[in-house]
PDB file of C-alpha atoms in Angstrom:
ATOM      1  CA  MET X   1     121.195-130.942  96.706  1.00  0.00           C
ATOM      2  CA  ILE X   2     119.906-132.743  99.963  1.00  0.00           C
ATOM      3  CA  VAL X   3     121.784-129.988 102.268  1.00  0.00           C
ATOM      4  CA  ALA X   4     119.828-127.515 100.260  1.00  0.00           C
ATOM      5  CA  THR X   5     116.550-129.420 100.803  1.00  0.00           C
ATOM      6  CA  VAL X   6     116.761-129.974 104.067  1.00  0.00           C
ATOM      7  CA  LEU X   7     116.908-125.910 104.345  1.00  0.00           C
ATOM      8  CA  GLY X   8     114.426-124.975 102.117  1.00  0.00           C
ATOM      9  CA  GLY X   9     112.282-127.756 103.634  1.00  0.00           C
ATOM     10  CA  TYR X  10     112.987-126.265 106.701  1.00  0.00           C
ATOM     11  CA  ALA X  11     111.954-122.599 105.745  1.00  0.00           C
ATOM     12  CA  GLY X  12     108.450-123.686 103.310  1.00  0.00           C
ATOM     13  CA  GLY X  13     107.286-125.040 106.309  1.00  0.00           C
ATOM     14  CA  TYR X  14     107.801-122.095 109.120  1.00  0.00           C
ATOM     15  CA  TYR X  15     106.504-120.061 106.562  1.00  0.00           C
ATOM     16  CA  SER X  16     103.933-121.755 104.962  1.00  0.00           C
ATOM     17  CA  LYS X  17     101.813-121.587 108.432  1.00  0.00           C
ATOM     18  CA  ARG X  18     101.677-118.213 108.035  1.00  0.00           C
ATOM     19  CA  ILE X  19     100.428-117.520 104.714  1.00  0.00           C
ATOM     20  CA  ASN X  20      96.862-117.815 103.461  1.00  0.00           C
ATOM     21  CA  ALA X  21      95.622-121.098 102.826  1.00  0.00           C
ATOM     22  CA  ALA X  22      93.432-120.393 100.245  1.00  0.00           C
ATOM     23  CA  LEU X  23      96.102-117.992  98.413  1.00  0.00           C
ATOM     24  CA  LEU X  24      98.631-120.754  98.431  1.00  0.00           C
ATOM     25  CA  ARG X  25      96.460-123.063  97.025  1.00  0.00           C
ATOM     26  CA  THR X  26      95.543-120.451  93.848  1.00  0.00           C
ATOM     27  CA  ILE X  27      99.461-120.344  93.079  1.00  0.00           C
ATOM     28  CA  ILE X  28      99.791-123.669  93.259  1.00  0.00           C
ATOM     29  CA  ILE X  29      97.288-124.719  90.889  1.00  0.00           C
ATOM     30  CA  ALA X  30      98.512-122.141  88.619  1.00  0.00           C
ATOM     31  CA  PHE X  31     102.035-123.160  88.980  1.00  0.00           C
ATOM     32  CA  ASN X  32     101.336-126.773  88.427  1.00  0.00           C
ATOM     33  CA  PHE X  33      99.617-126.100  85.048  1.00  0.00           C
ATOM     34  CA  ILE X  34     102.348-123.689  83.887  1.00  0.00           C
ATOM     35  CA  ILE X  35     104.714-126.577  84.645  1.00  0.00           C
ATOM     36  CA  THR X  36     102.296-129.717  83.161  1.00  0.00           C
ATOM     37  CA  ALA X  37     102.171-127.204  79.940  1.00  0.00           C
ATOM     38  CA  LEU X  38     105.683-126.541  79.753  1.00  0.00           C
ATOM     39  CA  PHE X  39     106.468-130.605  80.040  1.00  0.00           C
ATOM     40  CA  PHE X  40     103.868-131.286  77.273  1.00  0.00           C
ATOM     41  CA  VAL X  41     105.411-128.867  74.710  1.00  0.00           C
ATOM     42  CA  LYS X  42     109.036-130.264  75.774  1.00  0.00           C
ATOM     43  CA  THR X  43     107.841-133.818  75.220  1.00  0.00           C
ATOM     44  CA  TYR X  44     105.541-133.994  72.189  1.00  0.00           C
ATOM     45  CA  VAL X  45     106.358-130.489  70.480  1.00  0.00           C
ATOM     46  CA  VAL X  46     109.794-129.393  70.775  1.00  0.00           C
ATOM     47  CA  THR X  47     111.126-133.393  70.953  1.00  0.00           C
ATOM     48  CA  ALA X  48     109.380-134.129  67.427  1.00  0.00           C
ATOM     49  CA  SER X  49     109.734-131.493  65.591  1.00  0.00           C
TER      50      SER X  49
ATOM     51  CA  MET H   1     117.687-128.496  77.943  1.00  0.00           C
ATOM     52  CA  SER H   2     114.227-128.646  79.770  1.00  0.00           C
ATOM     53  CA  VAL H   3     112.108-125.880  78.938  1.00  0.00           C
ATOM     54  CA  THR H   4     111.180-125.488  82.474  1.00  0.00           C
ATOM     55  CA  ALA H   5     115.404-125.320  83.194  1.00  0.00           C
ATOM     56  CA  TYR H   6     115.485-122.534  79.964  1.00  0.00           C
ATOM     57  CA  LEU H   7     112.576-120.613  82.246  1.00  0.00           C
ATOM     58  CA  ILE H   8     114.729-120.462  85.562  1.00  0.00           C
ATOM     59  CA  VAL H   9     118.319-120.153  84.290  1.00  0.00           C
ATOM     60  CA  SER H  10     118.324-118.394  81.245  1.00  0.00           C
ATOM     61  CA  ASP H  11     121.605-120.367  79.730  1.00  0.00           C
ATOM     62  CA  CYS H  12     122.693-123.400  81.806  1.00  0.00           C
ATOM     63  CA  GLU H  13     125.807-124.108  80.278  1.00  0.00           C
ATOM     64  CA  THR H  14     127.542-121.179  81.643  1.00  0.00           C
ATOM     65  CA  MET H  15     126.445-121.461  85.503  1.00  0.00           C
ATOM     66  CA  ASP H  16     128.301-123.629  87.518  1.00  0.00           C
ATOM     67  CA  ILE H  17     126.292-126.907  88.249  1.00  0.00           C
ATOM     68  CA  GLY H  18     126.687-127.232  91.985  1.00  0.00           C
ATOM     69  CA  ILE H  19     125.018-123.692  92.106  1.00  0.00           C
ATOM     70  CA  LEU H  20     121.773-124.703  90.344  1.00  0.00           C
ATOM     71  CA  LEU H  21     121.310-127.699  91.940  1.00  0.00           C
ATOM     72  CA  PHE H  22     121.621-126.327  95.452  1.00  0.00           C
ATOM     73  CA  LEU H  23     119.502-123.394  94.153  1.00  0.00           C
ATOM     74  CA  SER H  24     117.058-125.716  92.847  1.00  0.00           C
ATOM     75  CA  GLY H  25     117.006-128.013  96.179  1.00  0.00           C
ATOM     76  CA  ILE H  26     116.092-124.921  98.018  1.00  0.00           C
ATOM     77  CA  LEU H  27     113.168-124.235  96.152  1.00  0.00           C
ATOM     78  CA  ALA H  28     112.158-127.488  95.483  1.00  0.00           C
ATOM     79  CA  GLY H  29     112.612-128.188  99.394  1.00  0.00           C
ATOM     80  CA  ALA H  30     110.424-125.498 100.677  1.00  0.00           C
ATOM     81  CA  MET H  31     107.841-125.887  97.980  1.00  0.00           C
ATOM     82  CA  ASN H  32     107.111-129.742  98.696  1.00  0.00           C
ATOM     83  CA  ALA H  33     107.305-128.327 102.180  1.00  0.00           C
ATOM     84  CA  VAL H  34     104.597-125.709 101.614  1.00  0.00           C
ATOM     85  CA  ALA H  35     102.410-127.853  99.905  1.00  0.00           C
ATOM     86  CA  GLY H  36     104.441-130.102  97.324  1.00  0.00           C
ATOM     87  CA  GLY H  37     105.104-129.951  93.627  1.00  0.00           C
ATOM     88  CA  GLY H  38     109.116-129.458  94.658  1.00  0.00           C
ATOM     89  CA  SER H  39     109.561-132.102  91.484  1.00  0.00           C
ATOM     90  CA  PHE H  40     108.699-129.658  89.413  1.00  0.00           C
ATOM     91  CA  VAL H  41     111.601-127.533  89.285  1.00  0.00           C
ATOM     92  CA  SER H  42     114.148-130.104  90.673  1.00  0.00           C
ATOM     93  CA  PHE H  43     113.617-133.017  88.085  1.00  0.00           C
ATOM     94  CA  PRO H  44     113.453-130.591  85.166  1.00  0.00           C
ATOM     95  CA  VAL H  45     117.066-128.958  86.347  1.00  0.00           C
ATOM     96  CA  LEU H  46     118.363-132.452  86.798  1.00  0.00           C
ATOM     97  CA  LEU H  47     117.563-133.425  83.340  1.00  0.00           C
ATOM     98  CA  SER H  48     119.169-130.048  82.620  1.00  0.00           C
ATOM     99  CA  VAL H  49     122.324-131.270  83.817  1.00  0.00           C
ATOM    100  CA  GLY H  50     122.169-134.538  81.123  1.00  0.00           C
ATOM    101  CA  ILE H  51     120.963-137.238  83.631  1.00  0.00           C
ATOM    102  CA  SER H  52     118.732-139.634  81.855  1.00  0.00           C
ATOM    103  CA  PRO H  53     115.157-139.132  82.546  1.00  0.00           C
ATOM    104  CA  VAL H  54     114.649-142.299  84.549  1.00  0.00           C
ATOM    105  CA  THR H  55     117.995-141.683  87.247  1.00  0.00           C
ATOM    106  CA  ALA H  56     117.127-137.744  86.936  1.00  0.00           C
ATOM    107  CA  ASN H  57     113.807-139.152  88.608  1.00  0.00           C
ATOM    108  CA  ALA H  58     115.749-141.249  91.182  1.00  0.00           C
ATOM    109  CA  SER H  59     117.829-139.035  92.272  1.00  0.00           C
ATOM    110  CA  ASN H  60     115.346-136.829  92.490  1.00  0.00           C
ATOM    111  CA  THR H  61     113.565-138.938  94.958  1.00  0.00           C
ATOM    112  CA  VAL H  62     116.511-139.471  96.948  1.00  0.00           C
ATOM    113  CA  ALA H  63     117.478-135.708  96.753  1.00  0.00           C
ATOM    114  CA  LEU H  64     113.699-134.404  98.255  1.00  0.00           C
ATOM    115  CA  LEU H  65     113.741-137.361 101.516  1.00  0.00           C
ATOM    116  CA  PRO H  66     115.486-135.048 103.467  1.00  0.00           C
ATOM    117  CA  GLY H  67     113.695-132.067 102.960  1.00  0.00           C
ATOM    118  CA  SER H  68     110.594-133.840 102.749  1.00  0.00           C
ATOM    119  CA  LEU H  69     111.471-134.836 106.664  1.00  0.00           C
ATOM    120  CA  ALA H  70     112.354-131.030 107.843  1.00  0.00           C
ATOM    121  CA  GLY H  71     109.563-130.351 106.579  1.00  0.00           C
ATOM    122  CA  ALA H  72     107.241-132.826 108.396  1.00  0.00           C
ATOM    123  CA  TRP H  73     109.349-131.845 111.360  1.00  0.00           C
ATOM    124  CA  GLN H  74     107.874-128.360 111.311  1.00  0.00           C
ATOM    125  CA  TYR H  75     104.076-129.608 111.009  1.00  0.00           C
ATOM    126  CA  ARG H  76     104.882-132.375 113.438  1.00  0.00           C
ATOM    127  CA  GLU H  77     101.789-130.369 115.864  1.00  0.00           C
ATOM    128  CA  TYR H  78      99.439-131.076 113.472  1.00  0.00           C
ATOM    129  CA  ALA H  79     100.188-134.547 112.271  1.00  0.00           C
ATOM    130  CA  GLY H  80      97.544-136.945 113.171  1.00  0.00           C
ATOM    131  CA  ASN H  81      94.541-139.682 112.174  1.00  0.00           C
ATOM    132  CA  LEU H  82      92.937-139.625 108.915  1.00  0.00           C
ATOM    133  CA  GLN H  83      89.372-140.214 108.572  1.00  0.00           C
ATOM    134  CA  GLY H  84      89.954-142.580 111.597  1.00  0.00           C
ATOM    135  CA  ILE H  85      92.311-144.430 110.208  1.00  0.00           C
ATOM    136  CA  SER H  86      95.656-144.269 112.161  1.00  0.00           C
ATOM    137  CA  LEU H  87      99.001-142.800 111.071  1.00  0.00           C
ATOM    138  CA  THR H  88     100.965-145.655 111.225  1.00  0.00           C
ATOM    139  CA  LYS H  89      98.518-147.913 109.009  1.00  0.00           C
ATOM    140  CA  MET H  90      98.600-145.097 106.532  1.00  0.00           C
ATOM    141  CA  ILE H  91     102.328-145.489 106.562  1.00  0.00           C
ATOM    142  CA  LEU H  92     102.879-148.526 106.430  1.00  0.00           C
ATOM    143  CA  LEU H  93      99.973-148.684 103.451  1.00  0.00           C
ATOM    144  CA  THR H  94     102.348-145.412 101.744  1.00  0.00           C
ATOM    145  CA  LEU H  95     105.771-147.788 102.520  1.00  0.00           C
ATOM    146  CA  GLY H  96     103.825-151.100 100.755  1.00  0.00           C
ATOM    147  CA  GLY H  97     103.023-148.808  97.872  1.00  0.00           C
ATOM    148  CA  GLY H  98     106.319-147.047  97.499  1.00  0.00           C
ATOM    149  CA  GLY H  99     107.950-150.185  97.036  1.00  0.00           C
ATOM    150  CA  VAL H 100     105.751-151.380  94.609  1.00  0.00           C
ATOM    151  CA  GLY H 101     106.444-147.784  92.907  1.00  0.00           C
ATOM    152  CA  ALA H 102     110.315-148.207  93.266  1.00  0.00           C
ATOM    153  CA  LEU H 103     110.289-151.294  91.074  1.00  0.00           C
ATOM    154  CA  LEU H 104     108.022-150.795  88.256  1.00  0.00           C
ATOM    155  CA  LEU H 105     110.190-147.544  87.966  1.00  0.00           C
ATOM    156  CA  LEU H 106     113.572-150.092  87.856  1.00  0.00           C
ATOM    157  CA  TYR H 107     111.474-151.999  84.881  1.00  0.00           C
ATOM    158  CA  THR H 108     110.494-148.666  83.027  1.00  0.00           C
ATOM    159  CA  THR H 109     112.825-147.649  79.385  1.00  0.00           C
ATOM    160  CA  ALA H 110     113.861-143.863  79.563  1.00  0.00           C
ATOM    161  CA  SER H 111     111.901-143.072  76.630  1.00  0.00           C
ATOM    162  CA  GLN H 112     108.535-144.879  77.795  1.00  0.00           C
ATOM    163  CA  PHE H 113     108.754-142.741  81.194  1.00  0.00           C
ATOM    164  CA  THR H 114     109.713-139.566  79.123  1.00  0.00           C
ATOM    165  CA  LYS H 115     106.563-140.007  77.716  1.00  0.00           C
ATOM    166  CA  PHE H 116     104.729-140.351  80.493  1.00  0.00           C
ATOM    167  CA  ILE H 117     105.547-137.307  82.576  1.00  0.00           C
ATOM    168  CA  PRO H 118     103.393-134.589  80.794  1.00  0.00           C
ATOM    169  CA  TRP H 119     100.653-137.262  81.770  1.00  0.00           C
ATOM    170  CA  LEU H 120     101.661-138.270  85.582  1.00  0.00           C
ATOM    171  CA  LEU H 121     102.015-134.069  85.654  1.00  0.00           C
ATOM    172  CA  LEU H 122      98.364-133.453  83.934  1.00  0.00           C
ATOM    173  CA  VAL H 123      96.667-136.200  86.382  1.00  0.00           C
ATOM    174  CA  SER H 124      98.000-134.875  89.752  1.00  0.00           C
ATOM    175  CA  SER H 125      97.047-130.993  88.280  1.00  0.00           C
ATOM    176  CA  LEU H 126      93.789-131.875  87.626  1.00  0.00           C
ATOM    177  CA  THR H 127      93.507-133.648  90.917  1.00  0.00           C
ATOM    178  CA  PHE H 128      94.658-131.098  92.624  1.00  0.00           C
ATOM    179  CA  ALA H 129      92.445-128.535  91.461  1.00  0.00           C
ATOM    180  CA  PHE H 130      89.086-129.840  90.858  1.00  0.00           C
ATOM    181  CA  GLY H 131      89.617-132.407  93.642  1.00  0.00           C
ATOM    182  CA  LYS H 132      87.113-130.849  96.333  1.00  0.00           C
ATOM    183  CA  GLN H 133      84.450-131.045  93.591  1.00  0.00           C
ATOM    184  CA  LEU H 134      84.564-134.507  92.123  1.00  0.00           C
ATOM    185  CA  GLY H 135      85.133-135.563  96.038  1.00  0.00           C
ATOM    186  CA  HIS H 136      81.356-133.465  96.557  1.00  0.00           C
ATOM    187  CA  TYR H 137      80.293-135.244  93.927  1.00  0.00           C
ATOM    188  CA  ILE H 138      81.603-138.766  94.879  1.00  0.00           C
ATOM    189  CA  ARG H 139      80.476-138.450  98.382  1.00  0.00           C
ATOM    190  CA  LYS H 140      76.998-137.243  97.348  1.00  0.00           C
ATOM    191  CA  THR H 141      76.326-140.485  95.395  1.00  0.00           C
ATOM    192  CA  ARG H 142      78.415-143.307  96.810  1.00  0.00           C
ATOM    193  CA  GLN H 143      80.111-143.872 101.397  1.00  0.00           C
ATOM    194  CA  ILE H 144      83.317-143.506 100.994  1.00  0.00           C
ATOM    195  CA  SER H 145      84.506-146.661 103.047  1.00  0.00           C
ATOM    196  CA  ARG H 146      87.617-147.038 105.371  1.00  0.00           C
ATOM    197  CA  THR H 147      89.138-149.798 102.873  1.00  0.00           C
ATOM    198  CA  THR H 148      88.523-147.008 100.055  1.00  0.00           C
ATOM    199  CA  VAL H 149      90.669-145.073 101.454  1.00  0.00           C
ATOM    200  CA  MET H 150      93.632-147.026 102.527  1.00  0.00           C
ATOM    201  CA  THR H 151      93.410-148.681  99.783  1.00  0.00           C
ATOM    202  CA  GLY H 152      93.855-144.990  97.673  1.00  0.00           C
ATOM    203  CA  GLN H 153      96.796-144.643 100.137  1.00  0.00           C
ATOM    204  CA  PHE H 154      98.218-147.769  98.581  1.00  0.00           C
ATOM    205  CA  ILE H 155      97.802-146.423  94.744  1.00  0.00           C
ATOM    206  CA  LEU H 156      99.533-142.909  95.903  1.00  0.00           C
ATOM    207  CA  GLY H 157     102.074-145.074  97.654  1.00  0.00           C
ATOM    208  CA  ILE H 158     102.630-146.746  94.391  1.00  0.00           C
ATOM    209  CA  TYR H 159     102.433-143.227  92.343  1.00  0.00           C
ATOM    210  CA  GLY H 160     105.288-141.916  94.921  1.00  0.00           C
ATOM    211  CA  GLY H 161     107.650-144.578  94.825  1.00  0.00           C
ATOM    212  CA  TYR H 162     107.173-144.330  90.746  1.00  0.00           C
ATOM    213  CA  PHE H 163     107.445-140.846  89.916  1.00  0.00           C
ATOM    214  CA  GLY H 164     108.425-138.557  93.073  1.00  0.00           C
ATOM    215  CA  GLY H 165     107.076-135.580  91.244  1.00  0.00           C
ATOM    216  CA  ALA H 166     104.108-134.161  92.385  1.00  0.00           C
ATOM    217  CA  VAL H 167     102.975-137.366  95.292  1.00  0.00           C
ATOM    218  CA  GLY H 168     102.575-134.442  97.610  1.00  0.00           C
ATOM    219  CA  ILE H 169      99.922-132.773  95.755  1.00  0.00           C
ATOM    220  CA  MET H 170      98.444-135.938  94.626  1.00  0.00           C
ATOM    221  CA  MET H 171      98.360-137.175  98.150  1.00  0.00           C
ATOM    222  CA  MET H 172      96.454-133.626  99.080  1.00  0.00           C
ATOM    223  CA  ALA H 173      94.027-134.571  95.655  1.00  0.00           C
ATOM    224  CA  VAL H 174      92.823-137.139  97.024  1.00  0.00           C
ATOM    225  CA  TRP H 175      92.593-136.597 100.816  1.00  0.00           C
ATOM    226  CA  ASN H 176      90.412-133.966  99.297  1.00  0.00           C
ATOM    227  CA  ILE H 177      87.784-135.803  97.447  1.00  0.00           C
ATOM    228  CA  PHE H 178      87.934-138.256 100.616  1.00  0.00           C
ATOM    229  CA  GLY H 179      86.598-135.010 102.367  1.00  0.00           C
ATOM    230  CA  MET H 180      89.624-134.113 104.672  1.00  0.00           C
ATOM    231  CA  THR H 181      89.572-130.151 104.455  1.00  0.00           C
ATOM    232  CA  ASP H 182      92.159-129.118 107.381  1.00  0.00           C
ATOM    233  CA  ILE H 183      94.775-127.747 105.190  1.00  0.00           C
ATOM    234  CA  LYS H 184      97.001-127.829 107.636  1.00  0.00           C
ATOM    235  CA  GLN H 185      96.600-131.246 109.087  1.00  0.00           C
ATOM    236  CA  ILE H 186      96.994-132.151 105.359  1.00  0.00           C
ATOM    237  CA  ASN H 187      99.927-130.418 105.106  1.00  0.00           C
ATOM    238  CA  ALA H 188     101.939-132.077 108.286  1.00  0.00           C
ATOM    239  CA  ASN H 189     100.675-135.663 107.138  1.00  0.00           C
ATOM    240  CA  LYS H 190     101.498-135.169 103.627  1.00  0.00           C
ATOM    241  CA  ASN H 191     105.379-134.415 104.519  1.00  0.00           C
ATOM    242  CA  LEU H 192     105.229-137.207 106.194  1.00  0.00           C
ATOM    243  CA  LEU H 193     103.847-139.700 103.912  1.00  0.00           C
ATOM    244  CA  VAL H 194     105.865-138.205 100.780  1.00  0.00           C
ATOM    245  CA  ALA H 195     108.896-138.806 103.238  1.00  0.00           C
ATOM    246  CA  ALA H 196     107.890-142.861 103.448  1.00  0.00           C
ATOM    247  CA  ALA H 197     107.432-143.021  99.616  1.00  0.00           C
ATOM    248  CA  ASN H 198     110.590-141.375  98.769  1.00  0.00           C
ATOM    249  CA  ALA H 199     112.495-143.514 101.574  1.00  0.00           C
ATOM    250  CA  VAL H 200     111.666-146.767 100.592  1.00  0.00           C
ATOM    251  CA  ALA H 201     112.376-145.575  96.867  1.00  0.00           C
ATOM    252  CA  ALA H 202     115.446-144.358  97.518  1.00  0.00           C
ATOM    253  CA  VAL H 203     116.051-147.388  99.246  1.00  0.00           C
ATOM    254  CA  LEU H 204     115.370-150.134  96.382  1.00  0.00           C
ATOM    255  CA  PHE H 205     117.082-147.383  93.766  1.00  0.00           C
ATOM    256  CA  SER H 206     120.185-147.497  96.072  1.00  0.00           C
ATOM    257  CA  LEU H 207     120.474-151.309  96.679  1.00  0.00           C
ATOM    258  CA  PRO H 208     123.884-153.003  95.202  1.00  0.00           C
ATOM    259  CA  VAL H 209     121.692-156.010  93.475  1.00  0.00           C
ATOM    260  CA  LYS H 210     119.249-156.185  90.693  1.00  0.00           C
ATOM    261  CA  LEU H 211     116.555-158.694  89.665  1.00  0.00           C
ATOM    262  CA  PRO H 212     117.038-159.585  86.106  1.00  0.00           C
ATOM    263  CA  GLY H 213     115.521-157.079  83.896  1.00  0.00           C
ATOM    264  CA  MET H 214     116.350-153.749  86.389  1.00  0.00           C
ATOM    265  CA  LYS H 215     118.174-151.205  85.783  1.00  0.00           C
ATOM    266  CA  GLN H 216     121.196-149.835  87.189  1.00  0.00           C
ATOM    267  CA  LEU H 217     120.655-146.343  87.885  1.00  0.00           C
ATOM    268  CA  TYR H 218     123.861-145.198  89.519  1.00  0.00           C
TER     269      TYR H 218
END
């Protein structure tokens, strides 16, 4: 996993300099809210039921 | 199995765990280098293979450290001072905060931590999404001093040491509030300072000697 994060980190750093910043921000915001919602469901709905 | 991991791989049990961890590592490393949030992938995957939440969080911190360093290397030309505060000072503050956060994690129970995770993620998501507007409002109503920026960075370090997940996003959001807008410089400093918080936490998690009441993670 450590080797994989190095490869991913290097590739991400390389390609992110070529991506539109506003688009990048929108994608990240959407992704964050989706994952946050999933964690709420997992912790307070799935586990509780 | 965590919901997120379920979305990534529909049947985790039939897939080789090593391959799953490797793929999640690549994705998490790339996401962290781009803007942060890599833990949103790697942390649920670690949970899905049966690791306890606190240990999964610590393992995630250790696993993502080299990725943060790789991202920092890619962005090194953009790294620099933040709001007139030297990068060295920011690194030292982050290291101090990261140490405090890691110690806090070592005293947190698994059930407490599990309930805490969604709220940590929600705070980081909201700050990232609305940090700019909040920043405009705060800067209009009050002066943001260098002390405030440095205190904020120390608190970010605590967050990073405690919960590696989304600390990059939190840093970018808070710097946005402080008036930093150059996304490339923000990314460069973020990779470096996340690596600092992760590094000190990784060292503390790996220490063979524990104080009374501390968890033995490995």
